[in-house]
Amino acid sequence: MADRDIAGLAPADSGQATLALALSHTGNDIQCRVTSATGSPSIGAASCRLVTAKLRAMAAMKRADGSSPIAGKMIVLWQTKIQAAAVTSDYGGATPLNMEYWITNADLAPVGQDSMSYTIDISPLGLATACHVSKASSDEKLDARVCKAILRQARFLPALDKNKTPVSTRGTGVIKWQQP
């Protein structure tokens, strides 16, 4: 299911919501509170619907120390279809998180201007489990570093099937860089 369908958000709605997330006292449900929202009036509520639907299966999970992996702050950005058409990535229904941290300057090193395309497998828990170079750059070692970084850093809200159950999916993306 598409994120807008899950959230009940119209195609023309756009904006950004900052959400505070926590597990309920029973530990079975995710509590979502909108701390700020801009854009269309329904952005905040739609963002909470999307995040709680996609994280519901993770509510029962615990970290090694017994704490919940679901707590803290999340920012959800909604773009219109016209804006989204310019994006060269498709993550098969999974929603990418923390993309600004996937690849760092240290991963790329000063290599001039280039690009590479990749395909990743995404688990129902929102983790990248495999990365394959689908269109190589001019530097094979760089491509390997990029895939390693994606596997280490990439996180997603999982794709959902028609019953809103998290499922595995496959995504594609393009990384472009240029030396300043």
Coordinates of C-alpha atoms in Angstrom, one line a residue:
M1 CA 0.0 0.0 0.0
A2 CA 1.2 3.5 -0.7
D3 CA 2.0 5.8 2.2
R4 CA -0.7 8.3 1.3
D5 CA -3.3 5.5 1.2
I6 CA -2.3 4.2 4.6
A7 CA -2.4 7.7 6.0
G8 CA -5.6 8.8 4.3
L9 CA -3.9 11.8 2.8
A10 CA -5.0 13.5 -0.4
P11 CA -2.5 13.7 -3.4
A12 CA -2.4 17.5 -3.2
D13 CA -1.6 17.7 0.5
S14 CA 1.9 18.5 1.5
G15 CA 3.8 19.6 4.6
Q16 CA 5.9 18.4 7.5
A17 CA 5.0 17.0 10.9
T18 CA 7.2 16.4 13.9
L19 CA 6.0 13.5 16.0
A20 CA 6.7 12.3 19.6
L21 CA 6.5 8.5 19.8
A22 CA 6.2 6.2 22.8
L23 CA 4.8 2.8 23.6
S24 CA 1.6 2.7 25.6
H25 CA 1.6 1.5 29.2
T26 CA 0.6 -2.0 28.0
G27 CA 3.5 -2.1 25.6
N28 CA 1.3 -3.2 22.7
D29 CA 0.4 0.1 21.1
I30 CA 2.3 3.1 19.8
Q31 CA 1.3 6.5 21.1
C32 CA 1.9 9.3 18.6
R33 CA 1.6 13.0 19.4
V34 CA 2.0 15.8 16.9
T35 CA 4.4 18.3 18.4
S36 CA 4.4 20.6 15.3
A37 CA 3.0 20.6 11.8
T38 CA 3.2 22.8 8.7
G39 CA 1.3 22.7 5.4
S40 CA -2.1 21.1 4.9
P41 CA -4.3 20.9 8.0
S42 CA -4.4 17.0 7.9
I43 CA -0.6 16.5 7.9
G44 CA -0.2 15.9 11.6
A45 CA -2.9 13.3 12.0
A46 CA -2.0 11.6 8.7
S47 CA 1.6 11.4 9.8
C48 CA 0.6 9.7 13.0
R49 CA -1.6 7.2 11.1
L50 CA 1.2 6.3 8.8
V51 CA 3.9 5.9 11.5
T52 CA 1.7 3.9 13.9
A53 CA 0.5 1.6 11.1
K54 CA 4.1 0.9 9.9
L55 CA 5.6 0.5 13.4
R56 CA 2.8 -1.6 14.9
A57 CA 4.6 -4.9 14.4
M58 CA 7.7 -3.5 16.1
A59 CA 5.8 -2.6 19.3
A60 CA 6.4 -6.0 20.9
M61 CA 10.1 -6.0 20.2
K62 CA 12.6 -5.2 22.9
R63 CA 16.3 -4.1 22.8
A64 CA 18.9 -6.2 24.6
D65 CA 18.5 -3.9 27.7
G66 CA 14.7 -4.5 27.7
S67 CA 13.8 -1.0 26.5
S68 CA 11.6 -0.4 23.5
P69 CA 13.1 0.6 20.1
I70 CA 10.1 2.8 19.6
A71 CA 10.5 6.1 21.5
G72 CA 11.6 9.5 20.6
K73 CA 11.0 12.0 17.8
M74 CA 10.4 11.5 14.1
I75 CA 9.9 14.0 11.3
V76 CA 7.6 13.1 8.4
L77 CA 7.8 15.1 5.2
W78 CA 5.0 14.9 2.6
Q79 CA 5.6 16.1 -0.9
T80 CA 3.0 16.4 -3.7
K81 CA 3.1 14.0 -6.6
I82 CA 4.7 16.6 -8.8
Q83 CA 7.5 17.2 -6.3
A84 CA 7.9 13.5 -5.7
A85 CA 8.3 12.7 -9.4
A86 CA 11.7 14.3 -9.3
V87 CA 13.0 11.7 -6.8
T88 CA 15.0 8.9 -8.4
S89 CA 14.4 6.4 -5.7
D90 CA 11.7 3.8 -5.2
Y91 CA 11.8 1.7 -2.0
G92 CA 8.9 -0.7 -2.8
G93 CA 6.4 0.8 -0.3
A94 CA 9.0 1.2 2.5
T95 CA 9.5 4.7 3.8
P96 CA 13.1 5.8 4.1
L97 CA 14.3 7.3 7.4
N98 CA 17.5 9.3 8.2
M99 CA 18.6 9.4 4.6
E100 CA 21.0 12.3 5.3
Y101 CA 23.1 9.8 7.4
W102 CA 23.2 6.9 5.0
I103 CA 26.3 8.1 3.0
T104 CA 28.8 10.5 4.5
N105 CA 31.7 12.4 2.9
A106 CA 34.0 9.8 4.5
D107 CA 32.2 7.1 2.5
L108 CA 32.6 8.9 -0.8
A109 CA 36.1 10.4 -0.4
P110 CA 37.2 13.0 -2.9
V111 CA 36.6 11.2 -6.2
G112 CA 35.4 13.9 -8.6
Q113 CA 31.9 13.6 -10.1
D114 CA 30.1 10.3 -10.6
S115 CA 27.0 8.3 -9.7
M116 CA 25.9 4.7 -9.1
S117 CA 22.6 2.9 -8.9
Y118 CA 21.8 0.3 -6.3
T119 CA 19.1 -2.2 -5.4
I120 CA 18.5 -3.1 -1.8
D121 CA 16.4 -5.7 0.0
I122 CA 14.4 -4.4 2.9
S123 CA 13.2 -6.6 5.8
P124 CA 9.7 -6.3 7.5
L125 CA 11.6 -4.7 10.3
G126 CA 12.8 -1.8 8.0
L127 CA 16.4 -2.9 7.8
A128 CA 18.4 -3.1 4.5
T129 CA 19.6 -6.7 4.4
A130 CA 21.3 -6.8 1.0
C131 CA 22.7 -4.2 -1.4
H132 CA 23.6 -4.8 -5.1
V133 CA 25.2 -2.3 -7.5
S134 CA 22.8 -2.1 -10.5
K135 CA 24.8 0.6 -12.4
A136 CA 28.4 1.0 -11.3
S137 CA 30.3 4.2 -11.0
S138 CA 33.8 4.5 -12.4
D139 CA 35.2 3.2 -9.0
E140 CA 34.4 -0.3 -8.0
K141 CA 35.8 0.1 -4.4
L142 CA 33.6 3.2 -4.0
D143 CA 30.5 1.3 -5.0
A144 CA 31.3 -1.3 -2.4
R145 CA 31.8 1.3 0.3
V146 CA 28.4 2.9 -0.6
C147 CA 26.6 -0.4 -0.3
K148 CA 28.3 -1.2 3.0
A149 CA 27.3 2.3 4.3
I150 CA 23.7 1.7 3.2
L151 CA 23.6 -1.7 4.9
R152 CA 25.0 -0.1 8.1
Q153 CA 22.9 3.1 8.2
A154 CA 19.7 2.8 6.1
R155 CA 16.5 2.5 8.1
F156 CA 12.9 2.4 6.9
L157 CA 9.3 2.3 8.0
P158 CA 8.4 -1.1 6.5
A159 CA 6.3 -1.7 3.5
L160 CA 2.8 -3.0 4.3
D161 CA 0.6 -5.6 2.6
K162 CA -3.2 -5.1 2.1
N163 CA -3.8 -6.3 5.7
K164 CA -1.3 -3.6 6.9
T165 CA 1.2 -6.3 7.9
P166 CA 4.9 -5.4 7.4
V167 CA 6.5 -7.3 4.5
S168 CA 9.9 -7.6 2.8
T169 CA 10.4 -5.5 -0.3
R170 CA 13.1 -4.4 -2.7
G171 CA 14.1 -0.8 -3.4
T172 CA 16.2 1.1 -5.9
G173 CA 18.1 4.3 -5.6
V174 CA 20.8 6.5 -7.2
I175 CA 23.7 8.2 -5.4
K176 CA 25.3 11.2 -7.1
W177 CA 28.4 13.0 -5.9
Q178 CA 30.8 15.6 -7.0
Q179 CA 34.0 16.9 -5.5
P180 CA 33.8 20.5 -4.4

